[in-house]
Coordinates of C-alpha atoms in Angstrom, one line a residue:
X1 CA 128.4 48.9 69.9
X2 CA 131.9 48.5 69.1
X3 CA 131.3 44.9 67.8
X4 CA 128.6 46.2 65.6
X5 CA 131.0 48.9 64.2
X6 CA 133.6 46.4 63.5
X7 CA 131.3 44.1 61.6
X8 CA 130.1 47.1 59.5
X9 CA 133.6 48.2 58.9
X10 CA 134.5 44.6 57.9
X11 CA 131.5 44.5 55.4
X12 CA 132.6 47.9 54.0
X13 CA 136.1 46.4 53.4
X14 CA 134.8 43.3 51.8
X15 CA 132.6 45.5 49.4
X16 CA 135.6 47.4 48.4
X17 CA 134.2 50.7 49.6
X18 CA 137.0 51.4 52.2
X19 CA 140.5 50.3 53.2
X20 CA 141.7 48.8 56.4
X21 CA 143.7 52.0 57.2
X22 CA 140.5 54.1 56.7
X23 CA 138.7 51.8 59.0
X24 CA 141.4 52.1 61.7
X25 CA 141.4 56.0 61.4
X26 CA 137.5 56.0 61.7
X27 CA 137.5 53.7 64.7
X28 CA 140.0 56.0 66.5
X29 CA 138.0 59.1 65.8
X30 CA 134.8 57.4 66.8
X31 CA 136.2 56.3 70.2
X32 CA 137.4 59.9 70.8
X33 CA 134.1 61.6 69.8
X34 CA 131.5 59.0 70.5
X35 CA 130.1 59.4 67.0
X36 CA 128.8 56.5 64.9
X37 CA 131.2 54.6 62.7
X38 CA 129.4 55.7 59.5
X39 CA 129.6 59.4 60.5
X40 CA 133.3 59.1 61.4
X41 CA 134.0 57.4 57.9
X42 CA 132.2 60.3 56.1
X43 CA 134.1 62.9 58.3
X44 CA 137.5 61.6 57.1
X45 CA 136.3 61.3 53.5
X46 CA 136.5 57.6 53.2
X47 CA 133.0 57.0 52.1
X48 CA 129.9 59.1 51.0
X49 CA 126.5 59.0 52.3
X50 CA 124.9 57.2 49.3
X51 CA 127.3 54.2 49.6
X52 CA 127.2 54.1 53.5
X53 CA 123.3 54.0 53.5
X54 CA 123.3 51.5 50.7
X55 CA 125.5 49.2 52.7
X56 CA 123.6 49.6 55.9
X57 CA 120.5 48.7 54.0
X58 CA 121.9 45.5 52.7
X59 CA 122.9 44.5 56.3
X60 CA 119.3 45.2 57.6
X61 CA 117.6 43.7 54.4
X62 CA 115.9 47.0 53.6
X63 CA 116.3 49.5 50.8
X64 CA 118.7 52.4 51.8
X65 CA 118.4 55.8 50.1
X66 CA 119.6 59.4 50.3
X67 CA 116.7 61.8 50.3
X68 CA 116.3 64.5 47.7
X69 CA 113.9 66.9 46.3
X70 CA 111.2 65.3 44.1
X71 CA 111.4 62.1 46.2
X72 CA 109.1 63.5 48.7
X73 CA 105.3 64.3 48.2
X74 CA 105.0 67.6 50.4
X75 CA 101.5 66.8 51.5
X76 CA 102.2 63.3 52.4
X77 CA 105.2 64.4 54.3
X78 CA 102.7 66.1 56.7
X79 CA 100.5 63.1 57.2
X80 CA 101.7 62.7 60.8
X81 CA 102.2 65.5 63.3
X82 CA 105.5 67.3 63.1
X83 CA 106.4 66.6 66.7
X84 CA 105.8 62.8 66.4
X85 CA 107.9 62.6 63.2
X86 CA 110.8 64.3 65.0
X87 CA 110.4 62.0 68.0
X88 CA 110.3 58.9 66.0
X89 CA 112.9 60.1 63.5
X90 CA 110.8 59.4 60.5
X91 CA 109.7 61.2 57.3
X92 CA 106.8 60.0 55.1
X93 CA 107.8 60.1 51.4
X94 CA 104.9 59.1 49.3
X95 CA 101.7 56.9 49.2
X96 CA 100.7 54.3 46.7
X97 CA 97.2 52.9 46.3
X98 CA 96.5 49.3 45.6
X99 CA 94.1 48.9 42.6
X100 CA 92.9 45.5 43.8
X101 CA 92.0 46.1 47.3
X102 CA 92.0 49.9 47.6
X103 CA 94.5 49.8 50.5
X104 CA 97.4 52.1 50.7
X105 CA 101.1 51.7 51.3
X106 CA 103.0 54.6 52.8
X107 CA 106.9 54.7 52.1
X108 CA 108.7 56.1 55.2
X109 CA 112.3 57.1 55.7
X110 CA 113.5 55.8 58.9
X111 CA 116.7 55.7 61.0
X112 CA 115.6 52.3 62.6
X113 CA 113.6 50.6 59.9
X114 CA 113.4 47.4 61.9
X115 CA 112.0 49.0 65.1
X116 CA 108.6 47.2 65.6
X117 CA 107.3 49.8 68.1
X118 CA 107.9 52.6 65.5
X119 CA 106.3 50.7 62.7
X120 CA 103.3 49.9 64.8
X121 CA 102.9 53.5 65.8
X122 CA 103.2 54.6 62.1
X123 CA 100.5 52.1 61.1
X124 CA 98.2 53.6 63.9
X125 CA 98.7 57.1 62.9
X126 CA 98.3 56.7 59.1
X127 CA 96.0 53.6 58.7
X128 CA 98.4 52.5 55.9
X129 CA 100.7 49.6 55.3
X130 CA 104.2 50.9 55.9
X131 CA 107.2 50.3 53.8
X132 CA 110.4 51.4 55.6
X133 CA 113.3 52.9 53.9
X134 CA 116.7 53.4 55.6
X135 CA 118.1 56.9 55.8
X136 CA 120.8 58.5 57.8
X137 CA 119.7 60.5 60.8
X138 CA 121.3 63.9 59.5
X139 CA 119.6 63.3 56.1
X140 CA 116.2 62.8 57.7
X141 CA 116.6 65.9 60.1
X142 CA 117.6 68.0 57.2
X143 CA 114.5 67.2 55.1
X144 CA 112.2 67.4 58.2
X145 CA 113.3 71.0 58.5
X146 CA 112.4 71.6 54.8
X147 CA 109.2 69.7 54.5
X148 CA 107.4 69.9 58.0
X149 CA 107.2 73.6 58.0
X150 CA 103.8 75.3 57.7
X151 CA 104.5 76.3 54.1
X152 CA 106.7 74.4 51.6
X153 CA 107.7 76.2 48.5
X154 CA 108.7 74.2 45.5
X155 CA 111.5 76.7 44.7
X156 CA 113.1 75.5 47.9
X157 CA 113.1 72.0 46.7
X158 CA 115.1 72.9 43.6
X159 CA 117.8 74.9 45.5
X160 CA 120.3 71.8 45.7
X161 CA 119.7 70.7 42.2
X162 CA 123.0 70.8 40.2
X163 CA 123.5 70.9 36.5
X164 CA 125.1 67.4 36.6
X165 CA 121.9 65.9 38.0
X166 CA 119.9 66.9 34.9
X167 CA 120.0 64.0 32.2
X168 CA 117.4 62.3 30.2
X169 CA 118.8 58.7 29.6
X170 CA 117.5 56.1 27.2
X171 CA 116.1 53.9 30.1
X172 CA 114.1 57.0 31.2
X173 CA 112.7 57.4 27.7
X174 CA 111.4 53.8 27.7
X175 CA 109.4 54.4 30.9
X176 CA 106.3 56.2 29.7
X177 CA 104.2 55.4 32.7
X178 CA 103.9 57.2 36.0
X179 CA 106.6 56.5 38.5
X180 CA 105.2 54.7 41.6
X181 CA 108.0 52.3 42.4
X182 CA 110.5 53.6 45.0
X183 CA 113.5 51.8 43.3
X184 CA 112.6 53.6 40.1
X185 CA 112.3 56.9 41.8
X186 CA 115.6 56.7 43.5
X187 CA 117.4 55.7 40.3
X188 CA 115.5 58.2 38.2
X189 CA 116.6 61.8 37.2
X190 CA 115.5 64.6 39.5
X191 CA 113.9 66.0 36.3
X192 CA 111.4 63.0 36.3
X193 CA 110.6 63.7 39.9
X194 CA 110.1 67.3 39.2
X195 CA 107.8 66.8 36.4
X196 CA 105.8 64.3 38.5
X197 CA 105.7 66.6 41.3
X198 CA 104.5 69.5 39.2
X199 CA 101.7 67.5 37.5
X200 CA 100.4 66.1 41.0
X201 CA 100.4 69.5 42.5
X202 CA 98.5 71.0 39.5
X203 CA 96.0 68.2 40.0
X204 CA 95.4 68.8 43.6
X205 CA 95.2 72.5 43.2
X206 CA 92.5 72.1 40.5
X207 CA 94.5 73.6 37.8
X208 CA 93.3 73.3 34.2
X209 CA 96.6 74.0 32.4
X210 CA 100.4 74.1 33.3
X211 CA 102.5 76.6 31.3
X212 CA 106.2 75.9 31.1
X213 CA 107.9 79.1 29.7
X214 CA 111.6 79.9 29.0
X215 CA 113.0 83.2 30.3
X216 CA 116.5 84.6 30.1
X217 CA 117.6 83.6 33.6
X218 CA 115.1 81.0 34.5
X219 CA 112.2 78.6 33.6
X220 CA 108.8 79.9 34.6
X221 CA 106.2 77.4 35.5
X222 CA 102.6 78.8 36.0
X223 CA 99.2 77.0 36.7
X224 CA 95.8 78.3 35.4
X225 CA 93.5 77.9 38.3
X226 CA 89.9 79.3 38.1
X227 CA 90.9 80.9 34.7
X228 CA 93.7 82.9 36.2
X229 CA 97.5 82.1 35.8
X230 CA 99.3 81.7 39.0
X231 CA 103.1 81.2 39.6
X232 CA 104.3 77.9 40.9
X233 CA 108.0 77.8 40.7
X234 CA 111.0 79.0 38.8
X235 CA 113.7 76.1 38.2
X236 CA 117.0 77.0 37.0
X237 CA 117.2 77.9 33.3
X238 CA 119.9 75.2 32.8
X239 CA 117.3 72.3 33.3
X240 CA 114.7 73.8 30.9
X241 CA 115.6 71.7 28.1
X242 CA 115.6 68.6 30.2
X243 CA 112.0 69.4 31.4
X244 CA 110.8 69.9 27.9
X245 CA 112.5 66.6 26.8
X246 CA 110.9 64.6 29.6
X247 CA 107.4 65.8 28.8
X248 CA 108.0 65.1 25.0
X249 CA 109.0 61.5 25.9
X250 CA 105.8 60.8 27.9
X251 CA 103.8 62.6 25.3
X252 CA 105.2 60.5 22.4
X253 CA 106.6 63.6 20.7
X254 CA 109.7 64.1 18.7
X255 CA 112.5 65.1 21.1
X256 CA 114.9 66.3 18.4
X257 CA 112.5 68.6 16.8
X258 CA 112.6 72.0 18.5
X259 CA 111.8 74.3 15.5
X260 CA 108.2 73.5 14.9
X261 CA 105.1 73.2 17.1
X262 CA 104.2 69.7 18.2
X263 CA 101.3 68.1 20.0
X264 CA 101.1 65.0 22.2
X265 CA 98.9 63.3 24.6
X266 CA 99.7 61.6 28.1
X267 CA 97.6 59.1 30.1
X268 CA 98.5 58.7 33.6
X269 CA 97.2 57.6 37.0
X270 CA 97.6 60.0 40.0
X271 CA 96.0 60.0 43.3
X272 CA 94.0 57.0 42.1
X273 CA 92.4 59.0 39.2
X274 CA 92.9 58.4 35.5
X275 CA 94.1 61.7 34.1
X276 CA 94.7 62.7 30.5
X277 CA 97.1 65.5 29.6
X278 CA 97.0 67.3 26.2
X279 CA 100.5 68.6 25.4
X280 CA 101.3 71.5 23.1
X281 CA 105.0 72.8 22.4
X282 CA 105.9 76.0 20.6
X283 CA 109.2 77.4 19.8
X284 CA 110.0 80.9 21.1
X285 CA 113.2 83.1 20.9
X286 CA 114.3 81.9 24.2
X287 CA 113.4 78.2 23.8
X288 CA 110.5 76.0 23.6
X289 CA 107.3 76.8 25.6
X290 CA 105.1 73.9 26.7
X291 CA 101.3 73.9 27.8
X292 CA 99.8 70.8 29.4
X293 CA 96.0 70.9 29.3
X294 CA 94.7 68.8 32.3
X295 CA 91.6 66.6 31.4
X296 CA 90.2 65.2 34.6
X297 CA 86.9 63.6 34.2
X298 CA 86.5 63.2 37.9
X299 CA 86.1 67.0 38.3
X300 CA 83.6 67.3 35.3
X301 CA 80.0 67.8 36.3
X302 CA 77.3 67.1 33.7
X303 CA 74.5 68.3 35.7
X304 CA 73.2 71.7 34.2
X305 CA 72.2 72.9 37.7
X306 CA 75.6 72.2 39.0
X307 CA 77.1 74.4 36.1
X308 CA 75.0 77.3 37.0
X309 CA 72.1 76.9 34.6
X310 CA 69.0 77.6 36.6
X311 CA 65.1 78.1 36.5
X312 CA 63.7 79.3 33.1
X313 CA 67.1 78.8 31.3
X314 CA 67.5 75.2 32.2
X315 CA 63.8 74.5 31.3
X316 CA 64.4 76.2 27.8
X317 CA 67.5 74.2 27.2
X318 CA 65.9 70.9 28.2
X319 CA 63.0 71.7 25.8
X320 CA 65.4 72.3 22.9
X321 CA 67.3 69.1 23.6
X322 CA 63.9 67.2 23.5
X323 CA 63.4 68.4 20.0
X324 CA 63.7 65.5 17.3
X325 CA 65.7 67.8 15.0
X326 CA 67.4 71.1 14.9
X327 CA 70.5 73.0 15.5
X328 CA 71.5 74.1 19.0
X329 CA 74.6 76.4 19.2
X330 CA 76.8 77.2 22.2
X331 CA 78.7 80.5 21.9
X332 CA 81.4 82.2 23.8
X333 CA 85.2 82.8 23.8
X334 CA 87.9 80.2 24.3
X335 CA 87.9 78.9 27.9
X336 CA 84.3 79.8 28.6
X337 CA 83.2 76.2 29.2
X338 CA 81.3 75.6 25.8
X339 CA 82.6 72.1 25.5
X340 CA 81.5 71.2 29.1
X341 CA 78.0 72.4 28.3
X342 CA 77.9 70.3 25.2
X343 CA 79.1 67.1 27.2
X344 CA 76.4 67.9 29.8
X345 CA 73.8 68.0 26.9
X346 CA 75.0 64.7 25.6
X347 CA 75.0 63.2 29.1
X348 CA 71.2 64.0 29.3
X349 CA 70.5 62.6 25.8
X350 CA 72.6 59.5 25.8
X351 CA 70.7 56.1 26.1
X352 CA 70.5 52.7 24.3
X353 CA 67.7 53.8 22.2
X354 CA 69.5 56.6 20.2
X355 CA 72.7 56.7 18.1
X356 CA 74.9 59.6 19.1
X357 CA 78.0 60.5 17.1
X358 CA 80.4 63.2 17.7
X359 CA 83.4 64.7 15.8
X360 CA 85.9 66.7 17.9
X361 CA 89.2 68.3 17.8
X362 CA 90.4 66.7 20.0
X363 CA 88.2 64.3 21.9
X364 CA 88.5 65.6 25.5
X365 CA 86.4 63.3 27.5
X366 CA 85.4 59.7 26.5
X367 CA 81.8 58.9 27.3
X368 CA 79.8 55.6 27.3
X369 CA 77.1 55.0 24.7
X370 CA 78.5 57.7 22.4
X371 CA 80.6 57.2 19.2
X372 CA 83.4 59.8 19.3
X373 CA 85.4 60.7 16.2
X374 CA 88.6 62.7 16.4
X375 CA 89.5 65.1 13.6
X376 CA 92.9 64.2 11.9
X377 CA 94.1 66.8 9.4
X378 CA 97.1 64.8 8.4
X379 CA 94.9 62.2 6.7
X380 CA 92.3 64.7 5.4
X381 CA 89.6 64.1 8.1
X382 CA 88.4 67.5 8.8
X383 CA 85.1 68.5 10.3
X384 CA 83.3 68.8 7.0
X385 CA 84.4 65.4 5.7
X386 CA 83.7 63.7 9.1
X387 CA 80.4 65.2 9.2
X388 CA 79.2 64.2 5.9
X389 CA 80.3 60.5 6.7
X390 CA 78.4 60.7 10.0
X391 CA 75.1 61.3 8.0
X392 CA 75.5 57.9 6.4
X393 CA 75.9 56.2 9.9
X394 CA 72.2 56.5 10.7
X395 CA 72.6 59.1 13.5
X396 CA 69.8 60.4 15.7
X397 CA 72.0 63.0 17.5
X398 CA 75.3 64.7 16.2
X399 CA 77.7 66.8 18.1
X400 CA 80.3 68.7 16.2
X401 CA 83.0 70.3 18.2
X402 CA 83.1 73.6 16.4
X403 CA 81.6 75.2 13.4
X404 CA 84.8 76.9 11.9
X405 CA 84.0 77.5 8.2
X406 CA 81.2 77.9 5.7
X407 CA 81.4 74.2 4.6
X408 CA 80.9 72.8 8.1
X409 CA 78.1 75.3 8.8
X410 CA 76.1 74.3 5.6
X411 CA 76.6 70.5 6.4
X412 CA 75.4 71.0 10.0
X413 CA 72.3 73.0 8.9
X414 CA 71.4 70.4 6.2
X415 CA 71.7 67.7 8.9
X416 CA 69.4 69.6 11.2
X417 CA 67.0 70.1 8.3
X418 CA 66.9 66.3 7.5
X419 CA 65.8 65.1 10.9
X420 CA 68.8 65.1 13.1
X421 CA 69.5 66.9 16.4
X422 CA 72.8 68.8 15.9
X423 CA 74.8 70.3 18.8
X424 CA 77.8 72.6 18.1
X425 CA 79.7 75.7 19.1
X426 CA 80.5 79.1 17.6
X427 CA 83.1 81.8 18.6
X428 CA 80.8 84.7 19.1
X429 CA 80.3 87.0 22.0
X430 CA 76.6 86.4 22.6
X431 CA 73.5 84.7 21.3
X432 CA 72.4 87.6 18.8
X433 CA 75.9 87.6 17.6
X434 CA 75.5 83.9 16.6
X435 CA 72.9 84.7 14.0
X436 CA 75.3 87.4 12.6
X437 CA 78.1 84.9 12.5
X438 CA 76.0 82.3 10.5
X439 CA 75.0 85.0 8.1
X440 CA 78.6 86.0 7.6
X441 CA 79.4 82.4 6.8
X442 CA 77.0 82.7 3.9
X443 CA 74.0 80.6 5.4
X444 CA 70.9 82.0 3.9
X445 CA 68.3 83.6 6.3
X446 CA 65.5 81.2 5.6
X447 CA 67.9 78.3 6.4
X448 CA 68.7 79.8 9.8
X449 CA 65.3 80.4 10.7
X450 CA 64.2 76.8 9.5
X451 CA 67.0 74.9 11.2
X452 CA 68.3 76.8 14.3
X453 CA 66.5 76.0 17.7
X454 CA 68.4 78.5 19.7
X455 CA 71.6 79.7 21.2
X456 CA 73.4 79.6 24.5
X457 CA 76.1 82.1 25.3
X458 CA 78.3 81.5 28.3
X459 CA 81.0 82.9 30.5
X460 CA 82.8 81.6 33.6
X461 CA 83.2 83.8 36.8
X462 CA 85.2 82.9 39.8
X463 CA 83.3 81.9 42.8
X464 CA 83.8 83.5 46.2
X465 CA 85.9 81.2 48.5
X466 CA 83.6 79.8 51.2
X467 CA 86.3 79.7 53.6
X468 CA 87.0 83.4 53.8
X469 CA 83.7 84.8 52.6
X470 CA 82.8 88.0 54.2
X471 CA 80.6 91.2 53.6
X472 CA 81.5 94.6 52.4
X473 CA 80.1 97.8 50.9
X474 CA 81.1 98.3 47.2
X475 CA 82.2 101.8 46.0
X476 CA 79.5 104.1 44.8
X477 CA 81.2 104.3 41.3
X478 CA 81.0 100.6 41.0
X479 CA 77.3 100.5 41.9
X480 CA 76.5 103.4 39.5
X481 CA 78.2 101.5 36.6
X482 CA 75.4 98.8 36.9
X483 CA 72.5 101.1 37.8
X484 CA 72.4 100.2 41.4
X485 CA 72.8 103.6 43.0
X486 CA 69.9 102.9 45.5
X487 CA 71.9 99.9 47.0
X488 CA 74.7 101.9 48.4
X489 CA 73.8 100.9 52.1
X490 CA 73.5 97.2 51.2
X491 CA 76.2 94.6 52.1
X492 CA 77.6 92.5 49.3
X493 CA 79.8 89.4 49.6
X494 CA 83.5 89.0 48.7
X495 CA 86.4 86.7 49.8
X496 CA 89.0 88.1 52.1
X497 CA 91.7 85.9 51.0
X498 CA 93.1 82.8 52.9
X499 CA 95.4 79.9 52.6
X500 CA 92.6 77.8 51.0
X501 CA 92.2 80.0 48.0
X502 CA 95.9 81.4 47.9
X503 CA 94.8 84.7 49.2
X504 CA 92.8 85.3 46.1
X505 CA 89.3 85.4 47.6
X506 CA 88.1 83.0 44.9
X507 CA 87.9 79.2 44.8
X508 CA 86.0 77.5 41.9
X509 CA 83.9 79.1 39.0
X510 CA 80.3 79.3 38.2
X511 CA 78.7 79.6 34.8
X512 CA 76.9 82.6 33.6
X513 CA 74.4 81.7 30.8
X514 CA 72.4 83.6 28.4
X515 CA 69.7 81.6 26.5
X516 CA 67.9 82.6 23.3
X517 CA 65.2 80.4 21.7
X518 CA 64.3 81.3 18.2
X519 CA 60.5 82.2 18.6
X520 CA 58.2 83.0 15.6
X521 CA 59.1 86.8 15.8
X522 CA 62.8 86.2 15.8
X523 CA 62.4 83.8 12.8
X524 CA 60.4 86.4 11.0
X525 CA 63.0 89.1 11.6
X526 CA 65.8 86.8 10.3
X527 CA 63.8 85.8 7.2
X528 CA 63.1 89.5 6.3
X529 CA 66.9 90.3 6.6
X530 CA 66.7 92.0 10.1
X531 CA 70.0 93.4 11.3
X532 CA 71.6 92.3 14.6
X533 CA 70.6 95.7 16.1
X534 CA 67.0 94.8 15.2
X535 CA 67.2 91.6 16.9
X536 CA 68.6 93.1 20.0
X537 CA 66.0 95.8 20.0
X538 CA 63.3 93.1 19.8
X539 CA 64.9 91.1 22.6
X540 CA 65.2 94.1 24.8
X541 CA 61.4 94.9 24.4
X542 CA 60.7 91.3 25.5
X543 CA 62.5 91.7 28.8
X544 CA 65.1 89.0 27.6
X545 CA 68.1 88.9 30.0
X546 CA 71.6 89.5 28.7
X547 CA 74.8 88.0 30.0
X548 CA 75.4 91.0 32.0
X549 CA 72.0 90.8 33.7
X550 CA 72.5 87.2 34.3
X551 CA 75.7 87.9 35.9
X552 CA 74.3 90.5 38.3
X553 CA 71.9 87.5 39.4
X554 CA 75.0 85.6 40.3
X555 CA 76.2 88.6 42.5
X556 CA 72.7 88.8 44.1
X557 CA 72.9 85.1 45.0
X558 CA 76.3 85.7 46.7
X559 CA 78.2 83.5 44.4
X560 CA 80.6 86.0 42.9
X561 CA 81.6 89.6 43.2
X562 CA 80.6 92.7 41.3
X563 CA 84.1 93.3 40.1
X564 CA 84.5 89.7 38.8
X565 CA 81.3 89.6 36.8
X566 CA 82.0 93.0 35.3
X567 CA 85.4 91.6 34.2
X568 CA 83.9 88.6 32.3
X569 CA 80.9 90.4 30.8
X570 CA 80.2 93.6 29.0
X571 CA 77.1 95.9 28.6
X572 CA 76.1 97.1 25.0
X573 CA 73.8 100.1 24.4
X574 CA 71.0 99.9 21.8
X575 CA 69.2 102.9 20.4
X576 CA 65.6 102.0 20.3
X577 CA 63.6 104.5 18.2
X578 CA 59.9 105.0 18.6
X579 CA 57.6 104.5 15.6
X580 CA 57.8 108.1 14.5
X581 CA 61.6 107.9 14.6
X582 CA 61.6 111.2 16.5
X583 CA 62.8 109.9 19.9
X584 CA 65.2 107.3 21.1
X585 CA 66.5 105.9 24.4
X586 CA 69.3 103.6 25.5
X587 CA 68.5 99.9 26.2
X588 CA 71.2 97.6 27.8
X589 CA 71.9 94.5 26.0

């Protein structure tokens, strides 16, 4: 042991890391305490941990590193039992998939990286190839305590970050891809690792957006999961600018521009999945706010049944999609899933025998056998101009991302009248409101009745978490609000809240759909100038189901709760007069 210590000391002297006097003092301290030479050298201040582990790694022919927050994937750290990790004195860092053979390499921090029994045991436990990295025993013990507990908070990862650690260098600006190489991760700024960790966590939690918001004393990072924002972490305020700059770099945005909104896009590979991020920055009085929209095609379902379109509604939608021409409009507020419904329709329609062209702002998901055009206002390519050009491309089916103005609406209607199937979206609350919106845009009633096939209105409601689903009795006031007073003794479903759903009781979302096909009577009403209230009255008389009624069916199926569907839908009262005009009653719409 003394001989090994002496050889290490000689190497450190040769490398210019310590002096002979420091080695002598450390050897004396080591003999008195029984500690390792490296620990003795650090105790007397002769060398720091980074220099020591680097020198030890060179002697053993492996990479040496000092563990820090952001270098460790919290979920991968727990891939072996806590007791086994402590016995073997190891800590898994992260896992990288081989694109060629599908195998995985696990990088593991080890005190004895050359121990064949430990390496064999790790391979057996994980099924991965092992890449050992040398770390000091004290360093591994410290991070085992932080990462092998039941719950790991990202706030704890940031506790040791210092202002001096936060820099965005030119070398980092050149690297625009995801960091998967350990040498790059060790040499990189903690901010790079923090951004990577935040994105990876968002993907694994199924988040649709990441919000990075400046506040007076901190930076606030939140995820939108199942339509609701949820706190993730609060890094120190002094690293906010560095986080924003890092995201701008990978999003190919202007780092120096902080006064104007910007947009960017990032393509990366995480967990073996190809992901696109749509980045938007906005100046606020406390600094720049940034929102990253996560576009993960692997989580996108194109099956109408999987989206929540069932029975008669699905049959009606498929019948409209089989029409050789006409306009089908999907309505609803922002974030209600309209684009996903359009993509699902395109997935049903695409084949080698039809020419499908889309114009979108922006193109969110790329689909095969479809020609997709992205709006570019900087060069004058807006929806209207693109749509007019599409008509000269011999299309069979056209999808317009959104009808925003009168010009786009008129071109879409003309396209539908001249033998094309046109799909698009409108920002209205429900199907009858879609007719009123087209009239407000100046589209003549006879053109609406001649071109429009129908409307689909939709909302997204959170689904009850299957891991903590239980039964309960809703309050009498809640039942009365939907006319279910007679069901006060009936059990309904809800989620109690568990670790799987972050104690919300919900996990995932289900679509609520209202479908209105323009039949002969509706067309007559539109052509005769009937008002929206006339249309709603006629629909109520035909037992047509509203969004609220469809939402209550979701509750009856046990997919969501009464409180949740009442949150995302509303009831409208219509006064329906009898022919004499002497009496009226309220009909829910």
